[in-house]
């Protein structure tokens, strides 16, 4: 389908960005500003880019994953005034980084990142550009974790607003979007019936919890693996079986990683698994399943047994089906999180960038997106759906503001 039609369809589910587009068209917060962006190139990202350019920005866009680029969207965006696109699906690692560098050649005033590769490249290879960057915004938990480490080591040279910490991102994007899109990718790639299957979800953060719930909703028996006792206990109390991966490996028929860590499924697990087990990753980087270890343990690989599905045959004869080369299954085998949730997180990021462009005056480091932004995004989303809510009365406001009133 043509990029234009897909973006028009996404726009229908993105009323908050629609509103910002109109507001920014009038207030022009990015007039004269150059924005380097590293994002999954999807219809939803195209809507965000339209808001930034309507606000006067010049956007230089590279992909945040070598496989997730939707080429029809990239082509459509490349034809838009004020937009420069450096991305193509299926590029190798060198080309991926060459594209990031081309986005940085724009000498950005602001950056928007998804996974921290752009900001990392800026600090490790393009330090001459740092002084002119007013700040940035990061979408993912993985990116925020990298940024915090950069900040702790004194490396991060400008303020970055962490979209991942925002309530809208955790609750809606991760909590509803990722669960649905990961299952969507799994089903598009395999056409499996999940009812009655044993699905192992590694990681019970906001993404893992939402994947577990969606899989359970489709009738799967869900096992959760975790390293954090609090999250493991939460999964247990929500009715999931909790096991170490070594114990889950022989039981699972589908494995989905969502941890942000590496080698969560590794060589010690593959040989324990059942014939036909499906392995998918939902985390930002392709390190959660040890794909090299899987290749080393295999005597044969049957590529493309289904879309985005490669079958690895172990010496024992066990066949393991790896989806999307171990990269973000929801963005490669499906289209990423639905527009209705990307509307909220991208609106929060657009507002955060406008705040930075307007001189937010923050020190270098990682900062939360202000709660007022979350509240205003949620209020706009409710209003767009015609949903009204109660307002506090004067007496309630007074009561809530006082510590003197007890029993
Ligand atoms: N990350 C997750 N889903 C996405 C989408 N639809 N567009 C851009 N980035 C995403």
Coordinates of C-alpha atoms and ligand atoms in Angstrom, one line a residue:
X1 CA 0.0 0.0 0.0
X2 CA 1.2 3.5 -0.7
X3 CA 2.9 5.4 2.1
X4 CA 0.5 8.3 1.8
X5 CA -2.6 6.1 2.3
X6 CA -1.1 4.4 5.3
X7 CA -0.1 7.7 6.9
X8 CA -3.6 9.1 6.3
X9 CA -5.1 6.0 8.0
X10 CA -2.7 6.4 11.0
X11 CA -3.6 10.0 11.3
X12 CA -7.3 9.1 11.9
X13 CA -6.2 7.4 15.1
X14 CA -3.8 10.2 16.2
X15 CA -6.0 13.1 17.3
X16 CA -3.5 14.5 19.8
X17 CA -0.8 14.9 17.2
X18 CA -3.5 16.3 14.9
X19 CA -4.2 19.0 17.5
X20 CA -0.5 19.7 18.1
X21 CA 0.0 20.0 14.3
X22 CA -2.6 22.8 14.3
X23 CA -1.1 24.4 17.5
X24 CA 2.5 24.2 16.2
X25 CA 1.5 25.5 12.8
X26 CA 0.5 28.7 14.6
X27 CA 3.2 28.9 17.3
X28 CA 6.1 27.5 15.1
X29 CA 8.2 26.3 18.1
X30 CA 10.9 24.8 15.8
X31 CA 11.3 27.7 13.4
X32 CA 14.8 27.7 12.2
X33 CA 15.7 24.5 14.2
X34 CA 17.2 21.4 12.8
X35 CA 16.1 18.1 14.3
X36 CA 18.1 14.9 13.9
X37 CA 15.8 11.9 14.5
X38 CA 16.6 8.2 14.8
X39 CA 13.3 6.4 14.9
X40 CA 11.6 3.3 13.5
X41 CA 10.3 4.6 10.2
X42 CA 6.6 3.8 10.3
X43 CA 3.4 5.5 9.4
X44 CA 3.1 6.7 13.0
X45 CA 6.6 8.3 12.8
X46 CA 5.6 10.0 9.6
X47 CA 2.7 11.7 11.5
X48 CA 5.2 12.9 14.2
X49 CA 7.6 14.2 11.5
X50 CA 4.7 16.1 9.9
X51 CA 4.0 17.8 13.3
X52 CA 7.7 18.8 13.7
X53 CA 7.9 20.2 10.2
X54 CA 4.6 22.0 10.6
X55 CA 6.2 23.6 13.7
X56 CA 9.0 25.0 11.5
X57 CA 11.6 22.3 12.1
X58 CA 13.8 20.7 9.4
X59 CA 13.9 17.0 10.2
X60 CA 16.8 14.7 9.3
X61 CA 15.6 11.1 9.9
X62 CA 17.5 7.9 10.1
X63 CA 16.2 4.5 11.1
X64 CA 16.6 3.1 14.6
X65 CA 16.8 -0.5 13.4
X66 CA 18.3 -1.9 10.2
X67 CA 15.3 -4.1 9.5
X68 CA 12.3 -2.1 10.7
X69 CA 12.1 0.6 8.0
X70 CA 8.9 0.6 6.1
X71 CA 10.2 1.6 2.7
X72 CA 6.9 3.0 1.4
X73 CA 6.9 5.4 4.3
X74 CA 10.5 6.4 3.9
X75 CA 9.8 7.2 0.2
X76 CA 6.7 9.2 1.1
X77 CA 8.6 11.2 3.8
X78 CA 11.5 11.9 1.5
X79 CA 9.1 13.8 -0.8
X80 CA 8.0 16.1 2.0
X81 CA 9.4 19.6 2.3
X82 CA 11.8 20.0 5.2
X83 CA 12.3 16.3 5.6
X84 CA 15.5 14.3 4.7
X85 CA 15.5 10.6 5.1
X86 CA 18.5 8.3 5.3
X87 CA 17.0 4.8 5.7
X88 CA 16.2 1.6 3.8
X89 CA 15.0 -1.8 5.1
X90 CA 17.6 -4.5 5.4
X91 CA 20.8 -2.4 5.4
X92 CA 24.0 -3.8 7.0
X93 CA 25.5 -2.4 10.2
X94 CA 27.9 -0.1 8.4
X95 CA 25.2 1.5 6.3
X96 CA 23.0 1.8 9.4
X97 CA 25.7 3.9 11.2
X98 CA 26.5 5.8 7.9
X99 CA 22.8 6.8 7.9
X100 CA 23.0 8.0 11.5
X101 CA 26.0 10.1 10.6
X102 CA 24.2 11.6 7.6
X103 CA 21.4 12.7 9.9
X104 CA 24.0 14.2 12.2
X105 CA 25.7 16.0 9.3
X106 CA 22.7 18.4 9.5
X107 CA 24.3 19.9 12.6
X108 CA 21.2 19.4 14.8
X109 CA 19.8 21.8 17.4
X110 CA 17.6 19.0 18.8
X111 CA 17.7 15.2 18.7
X112 CA 15.1 12.6 19.1
X113 CA 16.3 9.0 19.6
X114 CA 15.0 5.5 20.0
X115 CA 17.6 3.3 21.6
X116 CA 20.4 5.9 22.1
X117 CA 22.4 4.9 18.9
X118 CA 22.1 8.5 17.6
X119 CA 23.1 10.1 20.9
X120 CA 25.9 7.6 21.4
X121 CA 27.3 8.2 17.9
X122 CA 27.1 12.0 18.5
X123 CA 29.2 11.6 21.7
X124 CA 31.6 9.0 20.4
X125 CA 32.3 10.1 16.8
X126 CA 30.9 13.6 16.3
X127 CA 31.9 15.5 19.4
X128 CA 32.4 18.7 17.3
X129 CA 28.6 18.9 17.0
X130 CA 27.8 18.6 20.7
X131 CA 28.0 22.3 21.6
X132 CA 25.1 23.3 19.3
X133 CA 22.7 20.6 20.6
X134 CA 20.1 22.2 23.0
X135 CA 18.8 18.8 24.0
X136 CA 16.9 15.7 23.1
X137 CA 14.3 13.1 23.8
X138 CA 14.6 9.3 24.1
X139 CA 11.8 6.9 23.5
X140 CA 12.9 3.5 24.9
X141 CA 13.8 2.0 28.2
X142 CA 17.0 0.6 26.7
X143 CA 17.9 4.0 25.4
X144 CA 17.2 5.7 28.8
X145 CA 19.3 3.1 30.6
X146 CA 22.2 3.8 28.2
X147 CA 21.8 7.6 28.7
X148 CA 21.8 7.2 32.5
X149 CA 25.1 5.4 32.3
X150 CA 26.4 8.1 30.0
X151 CA 25.2 10.7 32.5
X152 CA 26.7 8.8 35.5
X153 CA 30.1 8.7 33.7
X154 CA 29.9 12.4 33.0
X155 CA 29.7 11.9 29.3
X156 CA 26.3 13.2 28.4
X157 CA 26.7 16.7 27.2
X158 CA 23.1 18.0 27.0
X159 CA 19.7 17.4 28.6
X160 CA 17.6 14.5 27.4
X161 CA 14.0 14.0 28.3
X162 CA 13.2 10.4 29.0
X163 CA 9.9 9.5 27.3
X164 CA 10.2 6.0 28.6
X165 CA 9.7 7.1 32.2
X166 CA 6.5 9.0 31.3
X167 CA 3.2 7.6 32.5
X168 CA 1.7 7.8 29.0
X169 CA 4.5 5.7 27.5
X170 CA 4.6 3.0 30.2
X171 CA 0.8 2.7 30.6
X172 CA -0.4 3.0 27.0
X173 CA 2.5 2.5 24.6
X174 CA 4.2 -0.3 26.5
X175 CA 1.1 -1.5 28.4
X176 CA -1.3 -1.8 25.5
X177 CA 0.6 -1.2 22.3
X178 CA 3.6 -3.5 22.7
X179 CA 1.5 -6.5 24.0
X180 CA -0.7 -6.3 20.9
X181 CA 1.9 -5.6 18.3
X182 CA 4.3 -8.3 19.6
X183 CA 1.5 -10.9 19.4
X184 CA 0.6 -9.4 16.0
X185 CA 4.1 -10.0 14.7
X186 CA 4.2 -13.5 16.2
X187 CA 1.0 -14.4 14.5
X188 CA 1.7 -12.8 11.1
X189 CA 5.0 -14.6 11.0
X190 CA 3.8 -18.0 12.2
X191 CA 0.0 -18.2 12.0
X192 CA 0.1 -20.3 15.2
X193 CA -2.9 -20.9 17.3
X194 CA -2.0 -19.6 20.8
X195 CA -4.9 -21.3 22.6
X196 CA -3.4 -24.2 24.6
X197 CA 0.2 -23.3 23.8
X198 CA 2.8 -22.7 26.5
X199 CA 4.3 -19.2 26.0
X200 CA 7.4 -18.2 27.9
X201 CA 7.7 -14.4 28.4
X202 CA 11.2 -13.4 29.6
X203 CA 11.0 -10.1 31.5
X204 CA 8.0 -8.7 33.4
X205 CA 8.4 -5.0 32.9
X206 CA 5.6 -3.0 31.4
X207 CA 6.2 -4.6 27.9
X208 CA 6.6 -8.2 29.2
X209 CA 3.5 -7.9 31.4
X210 CA 1.5 -6.6 28.4
X211 CA 2.7 -9.5 26.2
X212 CA 1.9 -12.0 28.9
X213 CA -1.6 -10.7 29.3
X214 CA -2.3 -10.7 25.6
X215 CA -0.9 -14.2 25.2
X216 CA -3.0 -15.4 28.2
X217 CA -6.1 -13.6 26.7
X218 CA -5.7 -15.8 23.6
X219 CA -5.7 -19.0 25.7
X220 CA -2.0 -19.6 26.1
X221 CA -0.5 -20.9 29.4
X222 CA 2.0 -18.3 30.2
X223 CA 5.3 -18.8 32.1
X224 CA 7.3 -15.7 33.2
X225 CA 11.0 -15.6 33.8
X226 CA 12.5 -12.7 35.7
X227 CA 15.7 -11.6 37.5
X228 CA 13.9 -9.0 39.7
X229 CA 12.2 -10.5 42.7
X230 CA 9.5 -7.7 42.9
X231 CA 8.5 -8.2 39.2
X232 CA 8.6 -12.0 39.6
X233 CA 6.3 -11.8 42.6
X234 CA 4.0 -9.5 40.7
X235 CA 3.8 -12.0 37.8
X236 CA 3.1 -14.8 40.3
X237 CA 0.3 -12.9 42.0
X238 CA -1.2 -12.1 38.6
X239 CA -1.5 -15.9 38.1
X240 CA 1.5 -16.7 36.0
X241 CA 3.9 -19.5 36.6
X242 CA 7.3 -18.2 37.3
X243 CA 10.4 -20.3 36.6
X244 CA 14.1 -19.8 35.8
X245 CA 14.7 -20.0 32.0
X246 CA 16.5 -23.3 32.3
X247 CA 13.3 -24.8 33.8
X248 CA 11.0 -23.1 31.3
X249 CA 13.1 -24.0 28.3
X250 CA 11.8 -27.6 28.0
X251 CA 8.2 -26.5 28.5
X252 CA 7.8 -23.6 26.1
X253 CA 6.4 -23.7 22.6
X254 CA 6.8 -20.0 22.1
X255 CA 9.5 -17.8 23.8
X256 CA 9.3 -14.0 23.8
X257 CA 12.1 -11.9 25.3
X258 CA 11.3 -8.4 26.6
X259 CA 14.1 -7.8 29.2
X260 CA 16.5 -5.1 27.8
X261 CA 19.3 -7.5 28.7
X262 CA 21.5 -9.9 26.7
X263 CA 21.7 -13.7 26.3
X264 CA 18.5 -14.3 28.1
X265 CA 18.0 -17.3 25.9
X266 CA 21.4 -18.8 25.2
X267 CA 23.4 -21.9 24.2
X268 CA 22.6 -23.6 27.5
X269 CA 18.8 -23.3 26.7
X270 CA 18.5 -24.2 23.0
X271 CA 19.4 -27.9 23.5
X272 CA 16.7 -28.2 26.2
X273 CA 13.9 -26.9 24.0
X274 CA 11.1 -28.8 22.2
X275 CA 11.1 -29.5 18.5
X276 CA 9.4 -26.6 16.7
X277 CA 9.7 -24.0 19.5
X278 CA 9.4 -20.5 18.2
X279 CA 11.8 -17.8 19.5
X280 CA 11.0 -14.1 19.2
X281 CA 12.4 -10.9 20.7
X282 CA 10.5 -7.8 21.7
X283 CA 13.4 -5.9 23.3
X284 CA 15.2 -3.0 21.5
X285 CA 18.4 -4.8 20.5
X286 CA 19.0 -8.2 19.0
X287 CA 21.1 -9.5 21.9
X288 CA 18.3 -11.0 24.1
X289 CA 18.4 -14.3 22.1
X290 CA 22.0 -15.4 21.5
X291 CA 21.5 -15.7 17.7
X292 CA 25.2 -16.4 17.1
X293 CA 25.1 -19.2 19.7
X294 CA 22.0 -20.5 18.0
X295 CA 23.8 -20.5 14.6
X296 CA 26.8 -22.2 16.2
X297 CA 24.6 -24.9 17.7
X298 CA 22.9 -25.6 14.4
X299 CA 23.8 -28.0 11.7
X300 CA 21.5 -26.3 9.2
X301 CA 19.4 -23.2 8.8
X302 CA 16.3 -23.2 6.6
X303 CA 15.8 -19.5 5.8
X304 CA 12.3 -18.1 5.2
X305 CA 10.2 -21.1 6.2
X306 CA 7.5 -18.4 6.8
X307 CA 7.7 -14.6 6.5
X308 CA 10.4 -13.4 8.9
X309 CA 10.9 -17.0 10.1
X310 CA 14.2 -19.0 9.9
X311 CA 14.4 -22.5 11.1
X312 CA 17.6 -23.6 12.9
X313 CA 18.2 -27.4 13.0
X314 CA 20.3 -28.5 16.0
X315 CA 22.5 -31.6 15.8
X316 CA 19.9 -33.5 17.8
X317 CA 17.4 -32.8 15.0
X318 CA 15.4 -30.3 17.1
X319 CA 14.1 -27.4 14.9
X320 CA 13.9 -24.0 16.5
X321 CA 12.2 -21.2 14.6
X322 CA 13.7 -17.7 15.1
X323 CA 11.6 -14.8 14.1
X324 CA 12.9 -11.5 12.6
X325 CA 16.5 -12.5 13.1
X326 CA 16.0 -12.0 16.8
X327 CA 15.2 -8.3 16.3
X328 CA 12.1 -6.4 17.4
X329 CA 9.4 -8.8 16.2
X330 CA 6.6 -6.2 16.5
X331 CA 8.3 -3.8 14.1
X332 CA 9.7 -6.2 11.6
X333 CA 7.0 -9.0 11.3
X334 CA 4.2 -6.5 12.0
X335 CA 3.9 -2.7 11.8
X336 CA 4.9 -1.6 15.3
X337 CA 2.6 -0.3 18.0
X338 CA -0.8 0.9 16.9
X339 CA -1.3 4.5 16.0
X340 CA -3.6 5.2 18.9
X341 CA -0.8 4.6 21.4
X342 CA 2.0 6.1 19.4
X343 CA -0.2 9.2 19.3
X344 CA 0.2 9.6 23.0
X345 CA 3.9 8.9 23.3
X346 CA 4.9 10.9 20.2
X347 CA 2.7 13.8 21.4
X348 CA 4.5 13.8 24.7
X349 CA 7.8 13.8 22.9
X350 CA 6.8 16.6 20.5
X351 CA 5.8 18.7 23.5
X352 CA 9.0 17.8 25.3
X353 CA 11.0 18.9 22.2
X354 CA 9.1 22.1 21.9
X355 CA 9.8 22.8 25.6
X356 CA 13.5 22.3 24.9
X357 CA 13.4 24.4 21.8
X358 CA 11.7 27.2 23.9
X359 CA 14.7 27.2 26.3
X360 CA 13.8 24.8 29.0
X361 CA 17.1 25.6 30.7
X362 CA 17.9 22.1 32.0
X363 CA 21.4 20.9 32.9
X364 CA 23.0 18.1 31.0
X365 CA 21.6 14.8 32.1
X366 CA 18.5 12.6 31.9
X367 CA 15.2 14.3 32.9
X368 CA 11.6 13.0 33.2
X369 CA 9.1 14.4 30.8
X370 CA 7.1 16.8 33.0
X371 CA 3.9 15.3 34.5
X372 CA 2.0 18.3 33.1
X373 CA 2.7 17.0 29.6
X374 CA 1.4 13.6 30.5
X375 CA -1.8 15.1 31.9
X376 CA -2.4 17.3 28.9
X377 CA -1.8 14.5 26.4
X378 CA -4.3 12.2 28.3
X379 CA -6.8 15.1 28.6
X380 CA -6.6 15.7 24.8
X381 CA -6.9 12.0 24.0
X382 CA -10.1 11.8 26.2
X383 CA -11.6 14.9 24.7
X384 CA -10.9 13.6 21.1
X385 CA -12.9 10.5 22.0
X386 CA -15.7 12.6 23.5
X387 CA -15.1 11.1 27.0
X388 CA -15.8 13.4 29.9
X389 CA -14.5 13.0 33.4
X390 CA -15.3 14.6 36.8
X391 CA -13.6 17.7 38.1
X392 CA -12.6 18.2 41.8
X393 CA -15.0 20.4 43.7
X394 CA -13.6 23.3 45.8
X395 CA -14.3 21.3 48.9
X396 CA -12.4 18.3 47.5
X397 CA -9.5 20.4 46.5
X398 CA -9.3 21.9 50.0
X399 CA -9.6 18.5 51.6
X400 CA -6.8 17.0 49.4
X401 CA -4.6 20.0 50.1
X402 CA -4.9 19.6 53.9
X403 CA -3.2 17.3 56.4
X404 CA -5.3 18.5 59.3
X405 CA -8.5 16.6 58.4
X406 CA -8.4 13.0 59.9
X407 CA -11.0 10.7 61.4
Ligands
LIG1 N1 7.9 1.8 18.4 C1 7.0 0.9 18.6 N2 6.0 1.0 17.7 C2 6.3 2.0 16.9 C3 5.6 2.6 15.8 N3 4.5 2.2 15.3 N4 6.3 3.6 15.2 C4 7.5 4.1 15.7 N5 8.1 3.5 16.7 C5 7.5 2.5 17.3

